[in-house]
């Protein structure tokens, strides 16, 4: 799974970009996604809503859950989205993350966005 961090030092939030910069960035994402589909590597990918819309949920399994707003809007770093890919090895996942990291930002310059690459765990066999 490629986890996309939002904050990039020196790059304003995407809602402050010029429309042509947003279009260039989104087209890059679509093109990369199409390449991954063509290679049979794409499983899923989604952008996430702004953190201000997030809810934190905690439950003891008995009482009503406790639901709070969060994370706080002043937080600079947050998960912007993810791509799940099915690849042969970690090196290929890193290569995809490196390509995605270089997505164009304002003025077309590579963003150098940080991606966290993590393998998905397989569930243990059920206890019989």
Backbone as ProteinMPNN parsed JSONL, in Angstrom:
{"seq_chain_A": "XXXXXXXXXXXXXXXXXXXXXXXXXXXXXXXXXXXXXXXXXXXXXXXXXXXXXXXXXXXXXXXXXXXXXXXXXXXXXXXXXXXXXXXXXXXXXXXXXXXXXXXXXXXXXXXXXXXXXXXXXXXXXXXX", "coords_chain_A": {"N_chain_A": [[0.857, -1.165, 0.0], [0.554, 2.176, -0.838], [0.904, 4.977, 0.902], [-0.127, 8.246, 0.947], [1.213, 11.194, 1.98], [0.057, 14.455, 2.826], [1.186, 17.071, 3.335], [3.731, 19.047, 1.948], [6.741, 20.568, 2.23], [6.997, 23.959, 1.419], [5.133, 23.809, -0.626], [2.016, 24.993, -1.469], [-1.339, 24.284, -0.198], [-3.437, 22.227, -2.27], [-5.871, 23.389, -2.906], [-5.242, 25.999, -3.235], [-3.851, 26.246, -5.552], [-3.213, 27.241, -8.976], [-5.734, 26.777, -11.462], [-4.824, 25.381, -13.794], [-2.574, 24.076, -12.832], [-3.677, 22.312, -10.972], [-5.187, 20.732, -12.735], [-3.105, 19.592, -14.288], [-1.797, 18.094, -12.329], [-3.822, 16.28, -11.503], [-4.282, 14.974, -13.937], [-1.832, 13.671, -14.236], [-2.036, 11.858, -12.103], [-4.213, 10.294, -13.005], [-3.086, 9.241, -15.366], [-0.919, 7.743, -14.35], [-2.359, 5.913, -12.814], [-3.768, 4.594, -14.898], [-1.618, 3.392, -16.219], [-0.783, 1.588, -14.232], [-3.053, -0.032, -14.078], [-3.013, -1.14, -16.678], [-0.708, -2.671, -16.457], [-1.564, -4.554, -14.725], [-1.275, -4.148, -12.016], [-2.685, -2.417, -10.395], [-4.848, -2.173, -7.651], [-6.539, -0.663, -5.925], [-7.316, 2.76, -5.297], [-7.599, 5.847, -3.663], [-8.441, 9.219, -3.005], [-8.574, 11.081, -0.005], [-11.012, 12.777, 2.035], [-10.778, 16.126, 3.4], [-9.067, 16.573, 6.562], [-10.628, 17.962, 8.422], [-13.148, 16.954, 8.221], [-13.071, 14.525, 9.389], [-13.824, 11.931, 11.777], [-13.212, 10.733, 15.016], [-13.457, 7.646, 16.519], [-14.256, 5.773, 19.351], [-14.704, 2.852, 21.241], [-15.962, 0.714, 23.827], [-17.25, -1.537, 23.279], [-19.577, -2.032, 24.623], [-20.934, 0.24, 25.706], [-22.443, 3.211, 24.18], [-20.66, 4.38, 21.328], [-17.918, 6.708, 21.565], [-17.687, 9.626, 19.852], [-15.697, 11.93, 18.264], [-14.634, 15.076, 16.828], [-11.916, 15.423, 14.594], [-8.786, 14.811, 12.923], [-7.205, 17.825, 14.171], [-7.694, 20.902, 12.408], [-5.42, 22.527, 12.189], [-3.352, 20.842, 11.89], [-0.586, 20.01, 9.934], [0.41, 17.801, 8.554], [-1.092, 15.047, 7.075], [-2.91, 12.082, 6.098], [-3.467, 11.914, 2.754], [-4.394, 10.254, 0.819], [-4.45, 6.988, -0.757], [-2.89, 4.279, -2.517], [-3.418, 1.042, -3.475], [-1.469, -1.543, -4.507], [-0.618, -4.448, -6.404], [2.171, -6.05, -6.551], [5.272, -7.575, -7.674], [7.454, -7.334, -5.908], [9.05, -5.507, -3.192], [10.739, -3.599, -4.313], [9.5, -2.845, -6.722], [7.181, -1.614, -5.724], [8.351, 0.55, -4.423], [9.423, 1.858, -6.639], [7.073, 2.666, -7.959], [6.02, 4.386, -5.995], [8.029, 6.334, -6.034], [7.703, 7.4, -8.587], [5.106, 8.455, -8.303], [5.639, 10.318, -6.301], [6.93, 12.305, -7.671], [4.956, 13.735, -8.901], [3.501, 16.462, -10.708], [3.459, 19.71, -9.3], [2.629, 23.066, -8.286], [3.28, 25.216, -11.01], [4.278, 23.103, -12.424], [6.487, 21.863, -11.352], [8.155, 19.021, -9.915], [6.564, 17.574, -7.101], [7.702, 16.131, -4.977], [6.437, 14.667, -3.021], [5.905, 12.885, -0.008], [5.684, 9.41, 0.242], [4.52, 6.641, 1.996], [5.49, 3.347, 2.025], [3.999, 0.327, 2.498], [3.615, -3.092, 3.262], [0.776, -5.235, 2.89], [-0.656, -7.162, 5.433], [-1.227, -10.665, 5.762], [-4.149, -12.24, 6.876], [-4.29, -14.199, 9.851], [-4.875, -17.745, 10.024], [-8.187, -18.9, 10.802], [-9.078, -19.729, 14.164], [-9.824, -22.933, 15.151]], "CA_chain_A": [[0.0, 0.0, 0.0], [1.298, 3.423, -0.909], [0.168, 5.971, 1.677], [0.255, 9.551, 0.444], [1.157, 12.3, 2.929], [-0.394, 15.665, 2.152], [2.046, 18.249, 3.497], [5.037, 19.097, 1.308], [7.361, 21.855, 2.57], [7.109, 24.91, 0.325], [4.059, 23.65, -1.611], [0.741, 25.365, -0.847], [-2.42, 23.296, -0.35], [-3.916, 22.138, -3.651], [-7.003, 24.297, -3.138], [-4.688, 27.33, -3.505], [-3.116, 26.184, -6.808], [-3.86, 27.707, -10.198], [-6.519, 25.68, -12.059], [-4.042, 24.561, -14.734], [-1.695, 23.226, -12.029], [-4.528, 21.235, -10.437], [-5.501, 19.853, -13.859], [-1.881, 18.858, -14.632], [-1.564, 17.13, -11.246], [-4.852, 15.237, -11.576], [-4.025, 14.179, -15.153], [-0.701, 12.801, -13.902], [-2.557, 10.768, -11.274], [-5.012, 9.427, -13.882], [-2.175, 8.543, -16.272], [-0.209, 6.726, -13.583], [-3.339, 4.87, -12.513], [-4.018, 3.821, -16.12], [-0.438, 2.551, -16.443], [-0.814, 0.486, -13.26], [-4.131, -0.929, -14.513], [-2.524, -1.852, -17.861], [0.304, -3.635, -16.012], [-2.194, -5.508, -13.805], [-0.778, -3.901, -10.664], [-3.597, -1.554, -9.639], [-5.914, -2.817, -6.887], [-7.462, 0.383, -5.507], [-6.69, 4.021, -4.941], [-8.594, 6.854, -3.324], [-8.088, 10.412, -2.258], [-9.385, 11.188, 1.208], [-11.555, 14.103, 2.347], [-9.957, 16.939, 4.309], [-9.11, 16.109, 7.947], [-11.673, 18.632, 9.204], [-14.383, 16.156, 8.141], [-12.824, 13.232, 10.029], [-14.369, 11.626, 13.099], [-12.486, 9.737, 15.792], [-14.446, 6.789, 17.173], [-13.71, 4.871, 20.368], [-15.786, 2.08, 21.851], [-15.608, -0.412, 24.698], [-18.051, -2.662, 22.83], [-20.781, -2.146, 25.443], [-21.583, 1.55, 25.726], [-22.458, 3.924, 22.913], [-19.314, 4.841, 20.991], [-17.577, 8.106, 21.749], [-17.312, 10.158, 18.543], [-15.208, 13.311, 18.369], [-14.05, 15.632, 15.621], [-10.462, 15.364, 14.563], [-7.746, 15.573, 13.583], [-7.424, 19.263, 14.201], [-7.381, 21.53, 11.124], [-4.098, 23.141, 12.135], [-2.384, 19.795, 11.596], [-0.054, 20.176, 8.587], [0.612, 16.512, 7.906], [-2.188, 14.093, 7.199], [-3.034, 11.123, 5.013], [-4.26, 12.507, 1.677], [-4.969, 9.189, 0.014], [-3.669, 5.756, -0.816], [-2.972, 3.395, -3.673], [-3.08, -0.344, -3.188], [-0.942, -2.166, -5.707], [-0.219, -5.852, -6.286], [3.43, -6.083, -7.298], [6.132, -8.733, -7.413], [8.375, -7.161, -4.787], [9.123, -4.178, -2.592], [11.429, -2.679, -5.222], [8.522, -2.295, -7.659], [6.335, -0.69, -4.955], [9.148, 1.762, -4.215], [9.511, 2.543, -7.932], [5.779, 3.328, -8.184], [5.951, 5.504, -5.044], [8.947, 7.371, -6.502], [7.035, 8.051, -9.721], [3.998, 9.245, -7.753], [6.217, 11.414, -5.531], [7.357, 13.341, -8.605], [3.786, 14.342, -9.546], [3.681, 17.906, -10.843], [2.779, 20.637, -8.397], [2.534, 24.407, -8.857], [4.26, 25.516, -12.039], [4.745, 21.875, -13.062], [7.661, 21.313, -10.668], [7.869, 17.804, -9.15], [6.211, 17.899, -5.712], [8.502, 15.383, -4.013], [5.515, 14.279, -1.955], [6.346, 11.684, 0.698], [4.818, 8.236, 0.234], [4.916, 5.55, 2.879], [5.257, 2.064, 1.37], [3.789, -0.716, 3.517], [3.014, -4.335, 2.787], [-0.437, -5.664, 3.569], [-0.474, -8.426, 6.155], [-2.24, -11.681, 5.541], [-4.849, -12.596, 8.113], [-3.976, -15.549, 10.329], [-5.948, -18.731, 9.833], [-9.143, -18.894, 11.922], [-8.896, -20.717, 15.222], [-10.929, -23.907, 15.104]], "C_chain_A": [[0.902, 1.226, 0.0], [0.453, 4.494, -0.241], [0.731, 7.351, 1.36], [0.106, 10.609, 1.539], [0.804, 13.574, 2.183], [0.626, 16.782, 2.184], [3.373, 18.072, 2.766], [5.596, 20.493, 1.576], [7.487, 22.721, 1.323], [6.035, 24.805, -0.747], [2.738, 24.008, -0.938], [-0.295, 24.26, -1.01], [-3.002, 23.361, -1.76], [-5.099, 23.069, -3.92], [-6.546, 25.751, -3.33], [-3.921, 27.368, -4.836], [-3.917, 26.826, -7.931], [-4.602, 26.526, -10.834], [-5.718, 24.794, -13.015], [-3.064, 23.654, -14.0], [-2.466, 22.057, -11.433], [-4.813, 20.234, -11.549], [-4.299, 18.988, -14.24], [-1.614, 17.766, -13.591], [-2.56, 15.965, -11.325], [-4.644, 14.362, -12.808], [-2.863, 13.219, -14.933], [-1.184, 11.592, -13.101], [-3.358, 9.781, -12.116], [-4.109, 8.606, -14.803], [-1.406, 7.445, -15.546], [-1.149, 5.586, -13.226], [-3.616, 3.985, -13.717], [-2.838, 2.901, -16.438], [-0.443, 1.348, -15.499], [-1.912, -0.517, -13.599], [-3.637, -1.779, -15.684], [-1.502, -2.927, -17.483], [-0.282, -4.701, -15.083], [-1.788, -5.321, -12.363], [-1.751, -3.109, -9.793], [-4.67, -2.39, -8.947], [-6.963, -1.782, -6.519], [-6.661, 1.646, -5.224], [-7.763, 5.055, -4.702], [-7.917, 8.057, -2.686], [-9.024, 10.494, -1.062], [-9.849, 12.624, 1.416], [-10.625, 14.819, 3.333], [-10.12, 16.462, 5.75], [-10.222, 16.752, 8.778], [-12.979, 17.855, 9.185], [-14.255, 14.818, 8.869], [-13.513, 13.131, 11.39], [-13.478, 10.569, 13.736], [-13.514, 8.96, 16.603], [-13.731, 5.85, 18.138], [-14.877, 4.158, 21.032], [-15.228, 0.995, 22.757], [-16.418, -1.648, 24.324], [-19.349, -2.841, 23.595], [-21.582, -0.85, 25.379], [-21.662, 2.122, 24.309], [-21.039, 4.384, 22.596], [-19.149, 6.329, 21.274], [-17.05, 8.593, 20.4], [-16.895, 11.616, 18.723], [-14.694, 13.76, 17.009], [-12.538, 15.501, 15.704], [-10.033, 14.778, 13.24], [-7.973, 17.072, 13.452], [-6.978, 19.898, 12.897], [-5.999, 22.169, 11.055], [-2.988, 22.119, 11.893], [-1.911, 19.927, 10.15], [0.039, 18.848, 7.848], [-0.596, 15.616, 8.16], [-2.21, 13.185, 5.986], [-3.981, 11.691, 3.965], [-4.948, 11.44, 0.832], [-4.065, 7.976, 0.026], [-3.847, 5.087, -2.172], [-2.607, 2.007, -3.168], [-2.654, -0.977, -4.504], [-0.561, -3.611, -5.398], [1.0, -6.026, -7.175], [4.278, -7.272, -6.86], [6.994, -8.572, -6.161], [8.365, -5.714, -4.304], [9.769, -3.161, -3.537], [10.445, -2.059, -6.215], [7.604, -1.312, -6.948], [7.07, 0.628, -4.725], [9.267, 2.546, -5.522], [8.211, 3.284, -8.253], [5.656, 4.544, -7.271], [6.855, 6.651, -5.498], [8.344, 8.128, -7.683], [5.928, 8.96, -9.218], [4.512, 10.461, -6.985], [6.593, 12.597, -6.417], [6.188, 13.965, -9.366], [3.973, 15.849, -9.621], [2.846, 18.691, -9.835], [2.668, 21.993, -9.071], [3.665, 24.678, -9.856], [4.813, 24.289, -12.746], [5.947, 21.245, -12.402], [7.276, 20.036, -9.911], [7.64, 18.138, -7.675], [7.157, 17.292, -4.689], [7.679, 15.037, -2.78], [5.991, 12.977, -1.324], [5.271, 10.604, 0.619], [5.384, 7.22, 1.216], [4.544, 4.254, 2.175], [5.15, 0.998, 2.451], [3.135, -1.925, 2.889], [1.72, -4.601, 3.56], [-0.15, -7.01, 4.233], [-1.563, -9.401, 5.747], [-2.855, -12.03, 6.882], [-4.424, -13.998, 8.545], [-5.17, -16.471, 10.083], [-6.879, -18.693, 11.031], [-8.829, -20.005, 12.918], [-10.096, -21.661, 15.191], [-11.167, -24.54, 16.43]], "O_chain_A": [[1.881, 1.298, 0.742], [-0.597, 4.876, -0.759], [1.932, 7.584, 1.493], [-1.01, 10.888, 1.977], [1.206, 13.754, 1.034], [0.905, 17.386, 1.148], [4.056, 17.064, 2.944], [4.986, 21.49, 1.188], [8.014, 22.283, 0.3], [6.012, 25.61, -1.679], [2.373, 23.391, 0.062], [-0.143, 23.391, -1.869], [-3.051, 24.429, -2.369], [-5.3, 23.491, -5.059], [-7.372, 26.634, -3.561], [-3.396, 28.417, -5.208], [-5.14, 26.94, -7.852], [-4.135, 25.391, -10.748], [-5.916, 23.579, -13.039], [-2.75, 22.569, -14.49], [-1.962, 20.934, -11.393], [-4.697, 19.026, -11.343], [-4.449, 17.791, -14.488], [-1.246, 16.645, -13.942], [-2.17, 14.802, -11.224], [-4.808, 13.144, -12.738], [-2.904, 12.078, -15.393], [-0.8, 10.456, -13.376], [-3.207, 8.569, -11.964], [-4.339, 7.413, -14.998], [-1.258, 6.34, -16.069], [-0.775, 4.417, -13.325], [-3.692, 2.764, -13.584], [-3.032, 1.767, -16.876], [-0.145, 0.227, -15.912], [-1.724, -1.722, -13.427], [-3.819, -2.997, -15.688], [-1.44, -3.977, -18.124], [0.414, -5.64, -14.697], [-1.939, -6.239, -11.557], [-1.639, -3.136, -8.568], [-5.323, -3.218, -9.582], [-8.151, -1.99, -6.768], [-5.464, 1.585, -4.944], [-8.734, 5.133, -5.454], [-6.954, 7.925, -1.931], [-10.157, 10.015, -1.125], [-9.167, 13.57, 1.023], [-9.802, 14.194, 4.003], [-11.196, 15.996, 6.126], [-10.706, 16.148, 9.736], [-13.835, 18.071, 10.043], [-15.224, 14.063, 8.955], [-13.748, 14.138, 12.059], [-13.044, 9.627, 13.074], [-14.344, 9.552, 17.294], [-12.735, 5.218, 17.789], [-15.901, 4.766, 21.345], [-14.165, 0.431, 22.495], [-16.297, -2.689, 24.969], [-20.147, -3.714, 23.255], [-22.765, -0.855, 25.038], [-21.049, 1.608, 23.374], [-20.29, 4.742, 23.506], [-20.108, 7.1, 21.229], [-16.086, 8.044, 19.868], [-17.646, 12.428, 19.264], [-14.361, 12.941, 16.152], [-11.969, 15.474, 16.795], [-10.879, 14.282, 12.496], [-8.84, 17.516, 12.7], [-5.973, 19.474, 12.327], [-5.459, 22.336, 9.962], [-1.827, 22.486, 11.714], [-2.732, 19.954, 9.233], [-0.226, 18.783, 6.648], [-1.053, 15.453, 9.291], [-1.595, 13.488, 4.963], [-5.157, 11.924, 4.245], [-5.973, 11.705, 0.204], [-3.051, 7.938, 0.724], [-4.835, 5.312, -2.871], [-1.586, 1.834, -2.502], [-3.392, -0.947, -5.489], [-0.223, -3.946, -4.262], [0.883, -6.136, -8.395], [4.035, -7.887, -5.821], [7.24, -9.539, -5.44], [7.763, -4.832, -4.915], [9.382, -1.993, -3.552], [10.547, -0.871, -6.52], [7.275, -0.27, -7.513], [6.473, 1.7, -4.822], [9.216, 3.776, -5.508], [8.245, 4.404, -8.763], [5.236, 5.613, -7.715], [6.485, 7.817, -5.36], [8.461, 9.351, -7.77], [5.817, 10.106, -9.653], [3.887, 11.521, -7.015], [6.577, 13.746, -5.975], [6.4, 14.649, -10.367], [4.538, 16.453, -8.709], [1.688, 18.369, -9.566], [2.619, 22.07, -10.299], [4.835, 24.408, -9.586], [5.715, 24.406, -13.575], [6.398, 20.188, -12.842], [6.193, 19.968, -9.329], [8.41, 18.884, -7.071], [7.388, 17.887, -3.636], [8.162, 15.106, -1.649], [6.43, 12.067, -2.028], [4.099, 10.856, 0.896], [6.591, 6.977, 1.249], [3.394, 4.082, 1.769], [6.085, 0.788, 3.224], [2.213, -1.8, 2.082], [1.593, -4.239, 4.729], [0.512, -7.875, 3.66], [-2.683, -9.003, 5.427], [-2.162, -12.106, 7.897], [-4.222, -14.878, 7.708], [-6.311, -16.026, 9.955], [-6.43, -18.479, 12.157], [-8.37, -21.084, 12.543], [-11.245, -21.219, 15.205], [-12.058, -25.379, 16.563]]}, "name": "protein", "num_of_chains": 1, "seq": "XXXXXXXXXXXXXXXXXXXXXXXXXXXXXXXXXXXXXXXXXXXXXXXXXXXXXXXXXXXXXXXXXXXXXXXXXXXXXXXXXXXXXXXXXXXXXXXXXXXXXXXXXXXXXXXXXXXXXXXXXXXXXXXX"}
